Coordinates of C-alpha atoms and ligand atoms in Angstrom, one line a residue:
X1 CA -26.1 -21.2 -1.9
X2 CA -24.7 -17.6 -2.0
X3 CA -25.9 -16.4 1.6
X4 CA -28.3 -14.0 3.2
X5 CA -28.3 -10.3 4.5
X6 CA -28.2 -10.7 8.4
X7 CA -28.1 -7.7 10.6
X8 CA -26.1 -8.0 13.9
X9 CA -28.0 -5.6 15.5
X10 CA -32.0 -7.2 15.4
X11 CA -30.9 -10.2 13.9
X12 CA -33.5 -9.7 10.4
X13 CA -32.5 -11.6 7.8
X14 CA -33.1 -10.4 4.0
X15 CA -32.6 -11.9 1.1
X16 CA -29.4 -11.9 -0.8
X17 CA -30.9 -9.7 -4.0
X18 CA -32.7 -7.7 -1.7
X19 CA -32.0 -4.0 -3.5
X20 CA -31.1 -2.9 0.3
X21 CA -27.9 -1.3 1.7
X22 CA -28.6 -1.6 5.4
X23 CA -31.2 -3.1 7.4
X24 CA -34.9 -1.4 8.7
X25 CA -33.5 -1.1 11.8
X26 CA -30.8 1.6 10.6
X27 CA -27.9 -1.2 11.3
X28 CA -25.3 -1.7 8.7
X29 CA -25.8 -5.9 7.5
X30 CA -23.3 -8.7 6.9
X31 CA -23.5 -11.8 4.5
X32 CA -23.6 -14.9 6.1
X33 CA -21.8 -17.6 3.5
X34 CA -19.6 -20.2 3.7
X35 CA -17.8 -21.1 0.4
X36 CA -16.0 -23.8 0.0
X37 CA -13.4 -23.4 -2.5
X38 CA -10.5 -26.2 -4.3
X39 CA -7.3 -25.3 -4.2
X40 CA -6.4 -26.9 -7.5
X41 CA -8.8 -25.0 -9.4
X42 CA -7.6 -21.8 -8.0
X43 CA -4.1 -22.4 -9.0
X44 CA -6.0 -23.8 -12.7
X45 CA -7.0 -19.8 -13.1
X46 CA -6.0 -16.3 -14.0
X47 CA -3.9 -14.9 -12.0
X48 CA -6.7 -12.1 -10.9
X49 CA -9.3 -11.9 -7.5
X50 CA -12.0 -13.9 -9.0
X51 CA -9.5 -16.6 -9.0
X52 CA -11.5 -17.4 -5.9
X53 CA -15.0 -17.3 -7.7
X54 CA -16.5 -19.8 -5.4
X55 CA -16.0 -17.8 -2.3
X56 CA -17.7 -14.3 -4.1
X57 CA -21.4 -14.3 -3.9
X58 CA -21.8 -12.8 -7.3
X59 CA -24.3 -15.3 -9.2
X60 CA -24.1 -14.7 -13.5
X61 CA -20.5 -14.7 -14.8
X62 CA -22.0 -11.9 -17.6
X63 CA -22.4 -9.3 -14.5
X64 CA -18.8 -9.5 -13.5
X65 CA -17.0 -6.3 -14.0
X66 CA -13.3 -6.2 -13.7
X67 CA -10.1 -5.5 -15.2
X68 CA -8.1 -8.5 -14.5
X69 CA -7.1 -7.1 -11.2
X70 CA -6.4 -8.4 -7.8
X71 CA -3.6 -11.3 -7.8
X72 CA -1.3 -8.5 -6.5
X73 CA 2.5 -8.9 -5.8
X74 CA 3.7 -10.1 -2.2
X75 CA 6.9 -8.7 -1.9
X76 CA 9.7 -9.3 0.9
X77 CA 10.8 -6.1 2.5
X78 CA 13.7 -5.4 4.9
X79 CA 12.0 -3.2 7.8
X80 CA 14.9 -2.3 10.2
X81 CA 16.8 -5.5 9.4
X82 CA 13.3 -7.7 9.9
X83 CA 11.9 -9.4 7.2
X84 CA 8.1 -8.7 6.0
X85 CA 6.0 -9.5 3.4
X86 CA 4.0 -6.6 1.6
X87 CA 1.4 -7.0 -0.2
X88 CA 1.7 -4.1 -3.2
X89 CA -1.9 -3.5 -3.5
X90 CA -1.2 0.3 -4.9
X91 CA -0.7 -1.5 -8.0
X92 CA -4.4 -2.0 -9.0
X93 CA -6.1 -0.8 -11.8
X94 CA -7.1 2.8 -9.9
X95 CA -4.1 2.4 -7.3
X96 CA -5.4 1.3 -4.0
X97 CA -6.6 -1.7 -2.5
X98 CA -9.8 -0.4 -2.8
X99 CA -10.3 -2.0 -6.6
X100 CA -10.8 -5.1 -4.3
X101 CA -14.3 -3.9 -2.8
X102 CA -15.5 -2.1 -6.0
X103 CA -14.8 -5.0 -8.6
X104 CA -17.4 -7.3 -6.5
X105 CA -19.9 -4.7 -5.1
X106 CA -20.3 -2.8 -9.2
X107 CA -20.7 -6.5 -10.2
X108 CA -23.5 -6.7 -7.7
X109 CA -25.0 -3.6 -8.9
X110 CA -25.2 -4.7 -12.2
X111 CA -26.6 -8.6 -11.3
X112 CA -29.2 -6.3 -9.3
X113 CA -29.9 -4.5 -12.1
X114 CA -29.6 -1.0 -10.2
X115 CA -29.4 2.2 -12.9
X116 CA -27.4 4.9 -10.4
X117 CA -25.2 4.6 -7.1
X118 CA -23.7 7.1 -4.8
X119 CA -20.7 6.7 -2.9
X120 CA -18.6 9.2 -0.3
X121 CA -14.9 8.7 0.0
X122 CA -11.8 10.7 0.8
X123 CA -10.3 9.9 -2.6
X124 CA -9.3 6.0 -2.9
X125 CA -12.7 4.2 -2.7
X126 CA -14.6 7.2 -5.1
X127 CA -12.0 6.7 -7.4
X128 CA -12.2 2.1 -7.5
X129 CA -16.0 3.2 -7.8
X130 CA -16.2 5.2 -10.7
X131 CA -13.8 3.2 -12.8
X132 CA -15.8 0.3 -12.3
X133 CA -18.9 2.3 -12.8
X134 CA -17.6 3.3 -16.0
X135 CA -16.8 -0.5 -16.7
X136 CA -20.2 -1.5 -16.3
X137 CA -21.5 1.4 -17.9
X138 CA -23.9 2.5 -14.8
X139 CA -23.6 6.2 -13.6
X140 CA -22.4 6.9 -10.3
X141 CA -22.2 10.8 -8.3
X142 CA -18.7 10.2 -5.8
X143 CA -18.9 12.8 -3.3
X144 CA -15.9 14.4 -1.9
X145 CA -14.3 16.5 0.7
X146 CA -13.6 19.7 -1.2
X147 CA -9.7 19.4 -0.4
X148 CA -9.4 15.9 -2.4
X149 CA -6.5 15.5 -3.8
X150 CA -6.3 16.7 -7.1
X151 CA -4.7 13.8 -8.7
X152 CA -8.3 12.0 -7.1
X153 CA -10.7 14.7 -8.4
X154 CA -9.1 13.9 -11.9
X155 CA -9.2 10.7 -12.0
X156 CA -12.9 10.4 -10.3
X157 CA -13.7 13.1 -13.2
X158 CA -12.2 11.4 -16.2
X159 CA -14.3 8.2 -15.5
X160 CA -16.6 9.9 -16.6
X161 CA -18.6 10.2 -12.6
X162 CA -20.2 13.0 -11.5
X163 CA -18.3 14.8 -8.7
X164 CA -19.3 16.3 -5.8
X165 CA -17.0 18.6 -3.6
X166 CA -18.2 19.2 -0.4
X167 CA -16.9 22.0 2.1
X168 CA -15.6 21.0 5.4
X169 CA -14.5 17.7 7.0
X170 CA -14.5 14.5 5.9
X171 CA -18.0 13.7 8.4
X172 CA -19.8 16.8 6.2
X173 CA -19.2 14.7 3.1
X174 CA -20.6 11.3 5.1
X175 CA -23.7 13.2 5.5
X176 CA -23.9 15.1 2.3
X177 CA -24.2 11.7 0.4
X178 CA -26.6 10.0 3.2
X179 CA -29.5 12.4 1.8
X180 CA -28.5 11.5 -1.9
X181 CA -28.2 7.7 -0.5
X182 CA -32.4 7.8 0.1
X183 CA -33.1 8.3 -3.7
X184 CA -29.8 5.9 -4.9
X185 CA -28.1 3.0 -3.9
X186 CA -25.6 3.5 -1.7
X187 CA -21.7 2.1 -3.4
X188 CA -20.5 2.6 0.4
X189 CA -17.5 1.2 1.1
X190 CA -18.3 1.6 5.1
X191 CA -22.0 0.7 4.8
X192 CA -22.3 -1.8 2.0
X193 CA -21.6 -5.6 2.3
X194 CA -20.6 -6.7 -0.9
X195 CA -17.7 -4.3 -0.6
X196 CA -16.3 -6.6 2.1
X197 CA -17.1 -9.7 -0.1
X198 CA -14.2 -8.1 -2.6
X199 CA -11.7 -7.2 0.4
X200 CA -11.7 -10.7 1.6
X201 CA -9.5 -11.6 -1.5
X202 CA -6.8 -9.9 0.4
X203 CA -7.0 -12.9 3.1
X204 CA -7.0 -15.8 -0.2
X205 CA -4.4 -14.2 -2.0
X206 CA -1.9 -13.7 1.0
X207 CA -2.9 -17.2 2.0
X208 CA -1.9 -18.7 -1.9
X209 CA 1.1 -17.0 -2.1
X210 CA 2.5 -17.9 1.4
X211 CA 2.2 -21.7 -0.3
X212 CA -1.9 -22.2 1.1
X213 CA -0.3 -21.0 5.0
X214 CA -1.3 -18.2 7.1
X215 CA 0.8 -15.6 8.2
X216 CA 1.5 -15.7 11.9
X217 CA 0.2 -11.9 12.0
X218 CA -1.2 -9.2 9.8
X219 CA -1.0 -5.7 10.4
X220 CA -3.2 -3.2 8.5
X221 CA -4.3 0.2 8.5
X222 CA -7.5 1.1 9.9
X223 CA -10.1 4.0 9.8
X224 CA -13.2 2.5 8.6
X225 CA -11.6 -1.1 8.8
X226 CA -12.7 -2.3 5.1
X227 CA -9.8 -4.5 4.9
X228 CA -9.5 -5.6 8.4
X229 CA -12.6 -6.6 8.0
X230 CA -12.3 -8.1 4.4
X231 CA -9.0 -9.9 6.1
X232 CA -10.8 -11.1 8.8
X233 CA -13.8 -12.6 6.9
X234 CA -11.6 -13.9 4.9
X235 CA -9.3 -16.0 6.9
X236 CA -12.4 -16.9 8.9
X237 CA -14.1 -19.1 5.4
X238 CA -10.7 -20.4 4.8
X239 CA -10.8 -21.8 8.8
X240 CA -14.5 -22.8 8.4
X241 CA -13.7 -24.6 5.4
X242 CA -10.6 -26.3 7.1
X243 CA -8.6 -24.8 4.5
X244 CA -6.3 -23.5 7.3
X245 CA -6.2 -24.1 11.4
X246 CA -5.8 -20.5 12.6
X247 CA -6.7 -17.2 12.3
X248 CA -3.4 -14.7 12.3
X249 CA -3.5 -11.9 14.9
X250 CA -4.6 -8.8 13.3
X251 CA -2.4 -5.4 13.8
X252 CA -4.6 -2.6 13.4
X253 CA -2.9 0.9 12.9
X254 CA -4.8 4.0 13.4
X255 CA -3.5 7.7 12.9
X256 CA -2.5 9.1 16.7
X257 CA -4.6 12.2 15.1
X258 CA -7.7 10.6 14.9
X259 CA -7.6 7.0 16.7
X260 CA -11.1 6.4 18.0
X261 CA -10.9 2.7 17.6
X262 CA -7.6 2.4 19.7
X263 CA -9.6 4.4 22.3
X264 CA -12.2 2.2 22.2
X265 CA -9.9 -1.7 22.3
X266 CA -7.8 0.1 25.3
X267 CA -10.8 1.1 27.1
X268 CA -12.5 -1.6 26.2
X269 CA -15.3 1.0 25.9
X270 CA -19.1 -0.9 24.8
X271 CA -19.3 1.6 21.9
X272 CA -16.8 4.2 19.6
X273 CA -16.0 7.2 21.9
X274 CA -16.5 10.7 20.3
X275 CA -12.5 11.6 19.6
X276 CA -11.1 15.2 18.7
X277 CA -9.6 14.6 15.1
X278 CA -6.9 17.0 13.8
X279 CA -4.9 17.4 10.9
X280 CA -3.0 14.4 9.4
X281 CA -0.8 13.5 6.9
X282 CA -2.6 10.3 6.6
X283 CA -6.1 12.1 6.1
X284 CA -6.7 8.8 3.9
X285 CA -7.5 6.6 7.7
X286 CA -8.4 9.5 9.6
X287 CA -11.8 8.4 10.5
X288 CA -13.4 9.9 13.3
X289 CA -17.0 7.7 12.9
X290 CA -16.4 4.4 11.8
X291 CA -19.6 2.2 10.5
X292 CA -18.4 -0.5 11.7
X293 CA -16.1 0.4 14.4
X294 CA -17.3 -2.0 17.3
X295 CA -17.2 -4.8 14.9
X296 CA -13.7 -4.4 14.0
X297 CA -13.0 -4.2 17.5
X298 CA -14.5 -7.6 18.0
X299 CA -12.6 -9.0 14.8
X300 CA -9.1 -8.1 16.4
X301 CA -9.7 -9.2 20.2
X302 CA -10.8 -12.2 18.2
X303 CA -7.6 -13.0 17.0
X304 CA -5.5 -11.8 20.1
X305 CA -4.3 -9.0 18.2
X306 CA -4.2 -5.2 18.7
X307 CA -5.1 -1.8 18.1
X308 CA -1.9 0.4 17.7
X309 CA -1.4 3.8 17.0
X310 CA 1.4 5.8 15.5
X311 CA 2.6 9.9 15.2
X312 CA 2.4 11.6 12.2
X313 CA 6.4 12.0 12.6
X314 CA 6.3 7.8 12.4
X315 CA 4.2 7.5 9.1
X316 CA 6.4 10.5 7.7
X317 CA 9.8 8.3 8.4
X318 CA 8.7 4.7 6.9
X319 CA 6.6 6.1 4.1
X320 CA 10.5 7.8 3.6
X321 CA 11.8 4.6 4.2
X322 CA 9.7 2.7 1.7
X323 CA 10.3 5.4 -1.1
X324 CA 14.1 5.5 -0.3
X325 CA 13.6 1.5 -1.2
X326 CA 11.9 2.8 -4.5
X327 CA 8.1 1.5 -3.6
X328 CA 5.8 4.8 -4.2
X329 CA 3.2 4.7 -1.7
X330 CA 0.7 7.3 -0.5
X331 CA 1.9 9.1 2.7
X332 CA -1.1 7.2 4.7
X333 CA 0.4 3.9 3.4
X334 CA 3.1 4.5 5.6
X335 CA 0.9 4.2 8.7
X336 CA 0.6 0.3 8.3
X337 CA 4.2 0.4 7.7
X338 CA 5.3 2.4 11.0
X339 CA 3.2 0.1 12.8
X340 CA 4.2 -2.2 11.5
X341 CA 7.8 -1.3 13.0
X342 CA 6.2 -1.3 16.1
X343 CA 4.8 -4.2 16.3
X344 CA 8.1 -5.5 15.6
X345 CA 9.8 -3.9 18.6
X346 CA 7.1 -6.2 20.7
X347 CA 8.4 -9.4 19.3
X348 CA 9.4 -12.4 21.4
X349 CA 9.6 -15.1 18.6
X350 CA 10.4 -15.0 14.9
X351 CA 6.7 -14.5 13.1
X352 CA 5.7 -13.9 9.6
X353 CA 4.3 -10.8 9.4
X354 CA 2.1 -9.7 6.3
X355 CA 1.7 -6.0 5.8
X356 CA 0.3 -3.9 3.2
X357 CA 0.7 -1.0 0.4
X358 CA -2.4 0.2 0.2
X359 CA -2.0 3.4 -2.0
X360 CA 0.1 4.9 -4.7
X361 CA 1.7 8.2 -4.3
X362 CA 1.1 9.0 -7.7
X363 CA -2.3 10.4 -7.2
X364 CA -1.1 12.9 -4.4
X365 CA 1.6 14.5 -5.9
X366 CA 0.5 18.1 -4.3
X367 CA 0.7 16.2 -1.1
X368 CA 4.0 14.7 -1.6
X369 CA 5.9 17.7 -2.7
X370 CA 4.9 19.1 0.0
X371 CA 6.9 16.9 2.9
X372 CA 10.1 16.6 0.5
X373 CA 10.2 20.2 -0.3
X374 CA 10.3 21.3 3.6
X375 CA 13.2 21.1 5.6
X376 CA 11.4 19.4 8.6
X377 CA 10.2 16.6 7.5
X378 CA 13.0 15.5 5.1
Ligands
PLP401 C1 -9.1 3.5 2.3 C2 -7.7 3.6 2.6 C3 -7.1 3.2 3.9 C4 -7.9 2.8 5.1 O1 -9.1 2.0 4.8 P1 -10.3 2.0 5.9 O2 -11.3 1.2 5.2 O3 -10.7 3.4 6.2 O4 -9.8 1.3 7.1 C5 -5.8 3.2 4.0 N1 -5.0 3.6 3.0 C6 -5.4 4.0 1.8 C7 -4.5 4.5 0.8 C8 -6.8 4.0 1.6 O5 -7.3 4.4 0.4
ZN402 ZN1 -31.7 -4.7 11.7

């Protein structure tokens, strides 16, 4: 049994291979599965994501598209004389953690037997669709805010995708592709719930490597919350299955420039409040509509853990930090990172925190140059 589509909002349920991205209603839909998975046969495979084949709903082995990816490093880290554990997920195939949701939902696509997708991204998740578009050999348009990074344009480009730049913010792009999403499917990594089926590998993964234990607490970036999400839905099966006994806390970050989901857990507000977003460095989280935003709201109070939010000054210093340490991560990497810090300053007791890299620097070398050639920053 590989699940159904529920929807949280009028409770229809659809059938797995429904060709459907979100519900009638308008709502955005879950899976609702419960794998049950043996740890001996995990450790038996490739060191890869679909290591944990029993807990991805993908059916036909044939329609799996992937490049080996996903069994990423967890590295111990020294953050101001505290030991963490980072996950380096900047090492995938296209460098972000994004790979993750795009290995699983292209595999989808092709077990569905779909000819074209659309997806919207600031960069990362355009980029993990295309490559695996190009895998599978299916052709995808990645839409685009016209300031991408050009490191991202080339790479979405050289897949072989069709690109779309779109003037003005980040939301302009959201609803460019929402007309082109009526005619394809729609690769979202917001809207479509397969994605999250691929992000939940980050909860297995951290799980194995800490020697089948849970961290005490997890902190991770959020702006549309794909992995918090993926984390959360991941730890949950393990639980279900009695694979483990608790749930860590989840740390969410979010970008002081743009942190409608802190507004929202502080307030305790019954829906995501309209914010003023301004420039950030770590444009990359800088979400000022969330899909999903109430849900990962209820996904952190679940756990007992927190939304935080940190300066662009913050991110600037511990995405230094982590360079100075020789780990090159996007600047809005450095947001889990500084909040990570934080969240460190709180501590009563000695926890094991698991924190993440979720993007190279290498595909935002304009970007980068930028900070280290002015004065102010460096
Ligand atoms: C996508 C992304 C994030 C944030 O992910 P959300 O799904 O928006 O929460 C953080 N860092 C990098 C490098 C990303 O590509
Ligand atoms: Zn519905």
């Amino acid at each position: 049994m590989m699940g159904e589509l529920t929807c949280p909002t009028c409770r229809a349920v659809h059938a797995l291979d429904d060709i459907r991205w979100r519900c009638d209603c308008g709502s955005f839909l879950d899976i609702s599965f419960q794998p049950s998975l043996e740890r001996k046969k995990i450790a038996s495979r490739k060191p890869t994501m679909w290591r944990y084949r029993e807990a991805i709903p993908v059916r036909g082995e044939r329609n799996i598209v992937t490049f080996d990816e996903g069994f990423t490093p967890l590295l111990r880290v020294m953050l101001d004389g505290y030991q963490v554990f980072i996950t380096a997920d900047h090492l995938f195939p296209c460098f972000s953690y994004k790979d993750r949701g795009a290995s699983v939902l292209v595999s989808k696509v092709r077990e569905l037997g779909i000819r074209a997708v659309v997806e919207d991204s600031s960069g990362n998740a355009g980029g993990a669709i295309a490559a695996y578009c190009a895998g599978a050999d299916i052709p995808c348009m990645i839409f685009v805010p016209a300031d991408t990074s050009p490191g991202k344009l080339a790479q979405i480009r050289a897949y072989g995708a069709q690109l779309k730049r779109v003037p003005g913010t980040r939301e302009d792009t959201a609803r460019a592709v929402m007309l082109s999403a009526r005619a394809s499917y729609y690769a979202s990594h917001a809207w479509n719930p397969f994605f999250f089926q691929g992000t939940k590998t980050f909860a297995y993964k951290v799980w194995e490597q800490l020697g089948w234990k849970t961290p005490d607490s997890i902190v991770l970036p959020a702006g549309n919350g794909t992995l918090v999400l993926g984390a959360f839905l991941g730890f949950t099966e393990l639980r279900r299955a009695g694979m483990i006994d608790e749930i860590p806390r989840i740390i969410a970050v979010q970008s002081e420039q743009c942190a409608p989901l802190y507004e929202a857990f502080t307030t305790g507000a019954a829906s995501i409040p309209h914010v003023e977003k301004s420039d950030t460095l770590a444009e990359g989280i800088a979400i000022a509509d969330p899909v999903r935003g109430m849900q990962v709201i209820q996904a952190v109070r679940s756990t007992h853990g927190d939304i935080l939010k940190v300066s662009d000054a913050e991110i600037m210093a511990y995405t230094r930090k982590m360079w100075h340490l020789g780990h090159y991560i996007e600047i809005p990497s450095g947001a889990a990172i500084a909040g990570t810090a934080n969240y460190l300053k709180s501590l009563k007791d000695d926890e094991v925190i698991v924190t993440v890299f979720t993007g190279s620097g290498l595909k935002s070398t304009e970007k980068i140059l930028r900070v280290l050639d002015s004065p102010a920053q460096c």
